[in-house]
Short mmCIF file of C-alpha atoms in Angstrom, two decimals:
data_model
loop_
_atom_site.label_atom_id
_atom_site.label_comp_id
_atom_site.label_asym_id
_atom_site.label_seq_id
_atom_site.Cartn_x
_atom_site.Cartn_y
_atom_site.Cartn_z
CA MET P 1 -133.77 -33.94 33.58
CA LEU P 2 -130.25 -32.59 33.06
CA LEU P 3 -129.74 -34.85 30.01
CA SER P 4 -133.03 -33.66 28.56
CA LEU P 5 -131.95 -30.04 29.04
CA VAL P 6 -128.60 -30.72 27.35
CA LEU P 7 -130.28 -32.43 24.38
CA HIS P 8 -132.77 -29.59 24.01
CA THR P 9 -130.00 -26.99 24.13
CA TYR P 10 -128.01 -28.94 21.52
CA SER P 11 -131.03 -29.11 19.22
CA MET P 12 -131.31 -25.31 19.39
CA ARG P 13 -127.72 -24.68 18.29
CA TYR P 14 -128.93 -23.09 15.07
CA VAL P 15 -130.32 -20.10 17.01
CA LEU P 16 -127.02 -18.19 17.30
CA PRO P 17 -126.06 -18.19 13.60
CA ALA P 18 -129.69 -17.62 12.56
CA ALA P 19 -129.96 -14.65 14.94
CA VAL P 20 -126.75 -13.09 13.60
CA MET P 21 -127.67 -13.65 9.94
CA MET P 22 -131.18 -12.27 10.37
CA GLY P 23 -130.14 -9.61 12.88
CA THR P 24 -127.66 -8.01 10.49
CA ALA P 25 -130.12 -8.03 7.57
CA PRO P 26 -131.55 -4.55 8.39
CA THR P 27 -128.01 -3.15 8.48
CA TYR P 28 -127.36 -4.57 5.03
CA MET P 29 -130.69 -3.21 3.74
CA LEU P 30 -129.92 0.27 5.08
CA ALA P 31 -126.47 0.29 3.50
CA TRP P 32 -127.89 -0.90 0.18
CA GLY P 33 -130.74 1.64 0.30
CA ALA P 34 -128.35 4.50 1.03
CA TRP P 35 -126.10 3.51 -1.87
CA ARG P 36 -129.11 3.10 -4.16
CA LEU P 37 -130.10 6.73 -3.48
CA LEU P 38 -126.57 8.11 -3.71
CA SER P 39 -125.84 6.34 -7.00
CA THR P 40 -128.90 7.53 -8.94
CA LEU P 41 -126.85 10.14 -10.80
CA LEU P 42 -123.84 7.87 -11.36
CA PRO P 43 -123.21 5.52 -14.32
CA ALA P 44 -124.83 2.10 -13.87
CA ARG P 45 -121.47 0.32 -13.61
CA PHE P 46 -120.62 2.24 -10.41
CA TYR P 47 -123.89 1.18 -8.80
CA HIS P 48 -123.36 -2.45 -9.81
CA GLU P 49 -119.80 -2.55 -8.51
CA VAL P 50 -120.70 -1.34 -5.00
CA ASP P 51 -123.96 -3.30 -4.98
CA ASP P 52 -122.01 -6.48 -5.75
CA ARG P 53 -119.49 -5.65 -3.02
CA LEU P 54 -122.22 -5.10 -0.41
CA TYR P 55 -123.90 -8.36 -1.33
CA THR P 56 -120.56 -10.17 -1.22
CA ILE P 57 -119.96 -8.86 2.31
CA TYR P 58 -123.32 -10.20 3.51
CA GLN P 59 -122.89 -13.57 1.78
CA SER P 60 -119.36 -13.88 3.18
CA MET P 61 -120.80 -13.41 6.66
CA VAL P 62 -123.30 -16.20 5.95
CA LEU P 63 -120.47 -18.40 4.66
CA PHE P 64 -118.56 -17.86 7.92
CA PHE P 65 -121.19 -19.87 9.79
CA PHE P 66 -121.58 -22.58 7.16
CA GLU P 67 -117.85 -23.02 6.81
CA ASN P 68 -116.77 -22.77 10.46
CA TYR P 69 -119.89 -23.46 12.51
CA THR P 70 -121.52 -26.31 10.59
CA GLY P 71 -118.61 -27.51 8.46
CA VAL P 72 -120.68 -27.51 5.20
CA GLN P 73 -119.69 -25.80 1.84
CA HIS P 74 -122.50 -23.55 1.07
CA GLY P 75 -123.56 -20.87 -1.38
CA GLY P 76 -126.72 -19.04 -2.33
CA VAL P 77 -128.76 -20.38 -5.22
CA TYR P 78 -132.03 -18.52 -5.67
CA VAL P 79 -135.00 -19.92 -7.59
CA LYS P 80 -138.06 -17.93 -8.63
CA ARG P 81 -141.04 -20.26 -8.84
CA SER P 82 -143.48 -18.62 -11.19
CA ALA P 83 -145.48 -19.43 -14.30
CA ASN P 84 -145.47 -15.73 -15.26
CA PHE P 85 -142.27 -15.93 -17.25
CA ASN P 86 -141.51 -12.66 -19.01
CA GLU P 87 -139.14 -13.38 -21.89
CA LYS P 88 -138.66 -9.74 -22.94
CA LYS P 89 -137.94 -8.63 -19.39
CA MET P 90 -135.33 -11.35 -18.93
CA LYS P 91 -133.59 -10.40 -22.19
CA ARG P 92 -133.65 -6.73 -21.22
CA LYS P 93 -132.10 -7.37 -17.81
CA LEU P 94 -129.40 -9.60 -19.25
CA GLN P 95 -128.56 -7.01 -21.88
CA ALA P 96 -128.33 -4.30 -19.22
CA GLN P 97 -125.81 -6.41 -17.27
CA ILE P 98 -123.76 -7.02 -20.42
CA GLU P 99 -123.74 -3.33 -21.38
CA ALA P 100 -122.64 -2.42 -17.85
CA GLY P 101 -119.75 -4.87 -18.16
CA THR P 102 -120.79 -6.66 -14.99
CA PRO P 103 -118.62 -9.69 -14.13
CA MET P 104 -121.13 -12.38 -13.23
CA TYR P 105 -122.14 -15.99 -13.00
CA LEU P 106 -125.71 -16.61 -14.11
CA VAL P 107 -127.29 -19.57 -12.31
CA ILE P 108 -130.21 -21.34 -14.01
CA PHE P 109 -132.27 -24.11 -12.40
CA PRO P 110 -134.02 -25.79 -15.37
CA GLU P 111 -136.11 -28.16 -13.23
CA GLY P 112 -138.11 -25.19 -11.92
CA THR P 113 -138.32 -26.70 -8.44
CA ARG P 114 -136.00 -29.05 -6.64
CA TYR P 115 -136.65 -32.78 -6.53
CA ASN P 116 -138.67 -33.63 -3.40
CA PRO P 117 -139.55 -37.29 -2.69
CA GLU P 118 -142.39 -36.10 -0.46
CA LEU P 119 -144.16 -34.66 -3.52
CA PRO P 120 -144.82 -37.81 -5.58
CA LYS P 121 -147.37 -36.07 -7.84
CA VAL P 122 -144.76 -33.54 -9.02
CA ILE P 123 -142.34 -36.38 -9.80
CA ALA P 124 -145.05 -38.45 -11.52
CA ASP P 125 -146.17 -35.48 -13.66
CA SER P 126 -142.56 -34.79 -14.67
CA GLN P 127 -141.98 -38.41 -15.65
CA SER P 128 -145.30 -38.59 -17.48
CA TYR P 129 -144.41 -35.49 -19.51
CA ALA P 130 -141.03 -36.94 -20.47
CA GLU P 131 -142.64 -40.21 -21.57
CA LYS P 132 -145.26 -38.37 -23.62
CA GLU P 133 -142.56 -36.30 -25.35
CA GLY P 134 -140.46 -39.36 -26.16
CA LEU P 135 -137.72 -38.38 -23.69
CA ALA P 136 -135.91 -40.61 -21.24
CA VAL P 137 -137.77 -40.89 -17.91
CA LEU P 138 -135.56 -39.64 -15.08
CA LYS P 139 -135.46 -41.09 -11.56
CA HIS P 140 -133.54 -38.67 -9.32
CA VAL P 141 -134.11 -35.39 -11.16
CA LEU P 142 -137.09 -33.72 -12.82
CA THR P 143 -137.54 -33.16 -16.54
CA PRO P 144 -135.77 -29.84 -17.33
CA ARG P 145 -137.40 -26.88 -19.05
CA VAL P 146 -135.42 -25.25 -21.81
CA LYS P 147 -136.94 -21.78 -22.32
CA ALA P 148 -134.99 -19.71 -19.75
CA THR P 149 -131.78 -21.61 -20.53
CA HIS P 150 -132.15 -20.93 -24.24
CA ILE P 151 -132.88 -17.23 -23.72
CA ALA P 152 -129.91 -16.82 -21.36
CA VAL P 153 -127.39 -18.61 -23.58
CA ASP P 154 -128.68 -16.91 -26.72
CA SER P 155 -128.67 -13.44 -25.13
CA MET P 156 -125.19 -13.86 -23.66
CA LYS P 157 -123.46 -15.84 -26.41
CA THR P 158 -120.98 -13.01 -27.02
CA TYR P 159 -120.33 -12.72 -23.27
CA LEU P 160 -119.90 -16.39 -22.32
CA ASP P 161 -117.17 -18.88 -23.03
CA ALA P 162 -118.63 -21.89 -21.21
CA VAL P 163 -121.50 -23.32 -19.19
CA TYR P 164 -120.88 -25.25 -15.98
CA ASP P 165 -123.19 -28.19 -15.37
CA ILE P 166 -123.39 -28.67 -11.58
CA THR P 167 -124.90 -31.71 -9.85
CA VAL P 168 -125.41 -31.65 -6.07
CA ALA P 169 -125.99 -34.65 -3.80
CA TYR P 170 -126.42 -34.86 -0.02
CA GLU P 171 -125.14 -37.65 2.17
CA GLY P 172 -127.56 -39.10 4.70
CA THR P 173 -130.68 -38.61 2.59
CA VAL P 174 -131.39 -42.30 1.92
CA ASP P 175 -133.29 -44.28 4.55
CA HIS P 176 -132.73 -47.92 5.62
CA LYS P 177 -135.06 -49.07 2.82
CA GLY P 178 -132.95 -47.32 0.21
CA GLU P 179 -135.57 -44.62 -0.40
CA ARG P 180 -134.55 -40.99 -0.80
CA LYS P 181 -135.57 -38.55 1.90
CA VAL P 182 -136.13 -34.82 1.53
CA ALA P 183 -132.98 -32.71 1.13
CA PRO P 184 -131.69 -30.91 4.26
CA SER P 185 -133.30 -27.61 5.21
CA MET P 186 -131.46 -24.48 6.35
CA THR P 187 -132.09 -25.48 9.99
CA ASP P 188 -130.71 -28.97 9.31
CA PHE P 189 -127.52 -27.44 7.92
CA LEU P 190 -127.10 -25.15 10.91
CA CYS P 191 -127.68 -28.11 13.24
CA LYS P 192 -125.04 -30.15 11.39
CA GLU P 193 -127.62 -32.75 10.36
CA CYS P 194 -126.10 -33.10 6.87
CA PRO P 195 -122.71 -34.88 7.10
CA ARG P 196 -121.39 -33.86 3.69
CA ILE P 197 -122.41 -32.23 0.40
CA HIS P 198 -121.00 -33.54 -2.89
CA ILE P 199 -120.79 -31.30 -5.96
CA TYR P 200 -119.94 -32.60 -9.43
CA VAL P 201 -118.89 -29.94 -11.96
CA ASP P 202 -118.64 -30.43 -15.72
CA ARG P 203 -117.43 -27.58 -17.95
CA ILE P 204 -119.07 -27.35 -21.37
CA ALA P 205 -117.63 -25.04 -24.01
CA LEU P 206 -120.18 -22.70 -25.56
CA ARG P 207 -119.41 -24.01 -29.03
CA ASP P 208 -120.65 -27.47 -27.95
CA ILE P 209 -124.13 -26.19 -27.05
CA PRO P 210 -126.80 -26.14 -29.81
CA HIS P 211 -128.20 -22.63 -30.42
CA GLU P 212 -131.56 -23.57 -31.93
CA GLN P 213 -134.15 -24.12 -29.18
CA THR P 214 -135.41 -27.52 -30.39
CA TYR P 215 -131.89 -28.96 -30.46
CA MET P 216 -130.96 -27.31 -27.18
CA ARG P 217 -134.01 -28.93 -25.58
CA ARG P 218 -132.73 -32.37 -26.56
CA TRP P 219 -129.19 -31.44 -25.43
CA LEU P 220 -130.43 -30.19 -22.06
CA HIS P 221 -132.39 -33.38 -21.45
CA GLU P 222 -129.32 -35.43 -22.31
CA ARG P 223 -127.36 -33.44 -19.70
CA PHE P 224 -130.02 -34.34 -17.14
CA GLU P 225 -129.79 -37.99 -18.15
CA ILE P 226 -126.09 -37.77 -17.22
CA LYS P 227 -127.05 -36.17 -13.89
CA ASP P 228 -129.56 -38.95 -13.26
CA LYS P 229 -126.95 -41.66 -13.88
CA LEU P 230 -124.54 -39.89 -11.51
CA LEU P 231 -127.20 -39.75 -8.79
CA ILE P 232 -128.31 -43.35 -9.33
CA GLU P 233 -124.71 -44.39 -8.74
CA PHE P 234 -124.41 -42.03 -5.76
CA TYR P 235 -127.59 -43.15 -3.98
CA ASP P 236 -128.30 -46.65 -5.31
CA ALA P 237 -124.95 -48.30 -6.13
CA LYS P 238 -124.96 -51.95 -5.02
CA ASP P 239 -121.26 -51.68 -4.22
CA SER P 240 -121.12 -49.73 -0.94
CA LYS P 241 -117.64 -48.42 -1.83
CA ARG P 242 -119.10 -46.56 -4.81
CA ARG P 243 -122.05 -45.18 -2.87
CA ASN P 244 -121.99 -41.55 -1.63
CA LYS P 245 -119.31 -40.70 -4.19
CA PHE P 246 -119.10 -38.99 -7.54
CA PRO P 247 -116.56 -40.23 -10.12
CA GLY P 248 -113.26 -38.46 -10.55
CA LYS P 249 -110.82 -36.84 -8.18
CA CYS P 250 -112.30 -35.45 -4.97
CA VAL P 251 -111.24 -31.94 -3.99
CA HIS P 252 -112.17 -30.46 -0.63
CA SER P 253 -112.13 -26.68 -0.80
CA LYS P 254 -112.15 -24.81 2.49
CA LEU P 255 -112.61 -21.06 2.81
CA SER P 256 -110.02 -19.28 4.92
CA LEU P 257 -111.15 -17.14 7.85
CA LYS P 258 -109.74 -14.01 6.21
CA LYS P 259 -112.39 -14.35 3.49
CA THR P 260 -115.36 -14.57 5.87
CA LEU P 261 -114.47 -13.26 9.34
CA PRO P 262 -113.97 -9.57 8.29
CA SER P 263 -117.51 -9.50 6.85
CA LEU P 264 -118.94 -10.97 10.06
CA LEU P 265 -117.10 -8.42 12.21
CA PHE P 266 -118.01 -5.52 9.89
CA LEU P 267 -121.76 -6.21 9.75
CA SER P 268 -122.00 -7.23 13.41
CA GLY P 269 -120.08 -4.09 14.45
CA LEU P 270 -122.36 -1.82 12.42
CA THR P 271 -125.45 -3.51 13.83
CA VAL P 272 -124.28 -3.30 17.45
CA SER P 273 -123.28 0.37 16.98
CA MET P 274 -126.75 1.12 15.66
CA LEU P 275 -128.46 -0.65 18.57
CA LEU P 276 -126.47 1.31 21.15
CA THR P 277 -128.34 4.56 20.46
CA GLU P 278 -132.07 5.26 20.74
CA SER P 279 -132.30 6.76 17.25
CA GLY P 280 -130.36 3.79 15.87
CA ARG P 281 -132.73 1.32 17.52
CA LYS P 282 -135.75 3.13 16.08
CA LEU P 283 -134.21 3.09 12.61
CA TYR P 284 -133.34 -0.58 13.00
CA VAL P 285 -136.90 -1.56 14.02
CA LYS P 286 -138.49 0.54 11.27
CA THR P 287 -136.20 -1.06 8.71
CA TRP P 288 -137.25 -4.52 9.89
CA ILE P 289 -140.96 -3.63 9.69
CA TYR P 290 -141.01 -1.71 6.41
CA ALA P 291 -138.52 -3.96 4.62
CA THR P 292 -140.61 -7.01 5.58
CA LEU P 293 -143.83 -5.38 4.38
CA PHE P 294 -142.18 -4.22 1.15
CA GLY P 295 -140.71 -7.69 0.59
CA CYS P 296 -144.12 -9.35 1.04
CA LEU P 297 -145.72 -6.85 -1.32
CA TRP P 298 -142.95 -7.32 -3.89
CA VAL P 299 -143.35 -11.10 -3.82
CA SER P 300 -147.14 -10.91 -4.13
CA VAL P 301 -146.86 -8.63 -7.18
CA LYS P 302 -143.89 -10.22 -8.96
CA VAL P 303 -144.40 -13.93 -8.27
#
């Protein structure tokens, strides 16, 4: 009975970080909303600077748990899954960022959705499309789509100097039969179920990327062929010494506490201070409710 209780408690160890990350979200939303209103009469660059700083504070708090609680390197990569791709809107938003002089990294996920071995139809359709188009059939990644990549590179060609091709692999996602399993979820990370994440980075100078869409499409697929070979070696190498490794020198980068702990203390302190007063608690609850409803409405309209 005692052992069962201990095991159950251990399996719930994600609750604390999840509660803190979700519990401070209304505080972040209130701070962002207040700044959004205050900055309406200010130049766009002032809004973007503080907006970026607020978001960095929240993400640093998240990184505190992934770096010190679970031991994983972790960042936020957001993917919008939608067939309603608005080319003009994307160009307009990119141009606005460039005109505002916003320092940024633009992350593009050309596969559209991440590779999931539990969705064989998606994988089969991707491979069938590649075969039909005369492209190499890929095993561990999906056939990339070029449109958003082409628009981004073309729109920002005077603002970029390079593109970074990033390949991510997770240890412990191959079963005893050698078959890939689904990638770890957020809960798996917080429960330390993923032993290690491997990231392979290749820098590509902008001058080496074709500008015409047809040629860029071929170039992008060739980049994914390289990714596929890296992952085949990572997951399927017959030599066990070469398995679970990317080629090249391995660098383990650890974030220092001074980069993450202040954000945790700042957001947690603001949240606790708010919850100590009746008016603060009411504002906190209303923010949770209305922000959730607005978020659901936004997703239903935009996606």
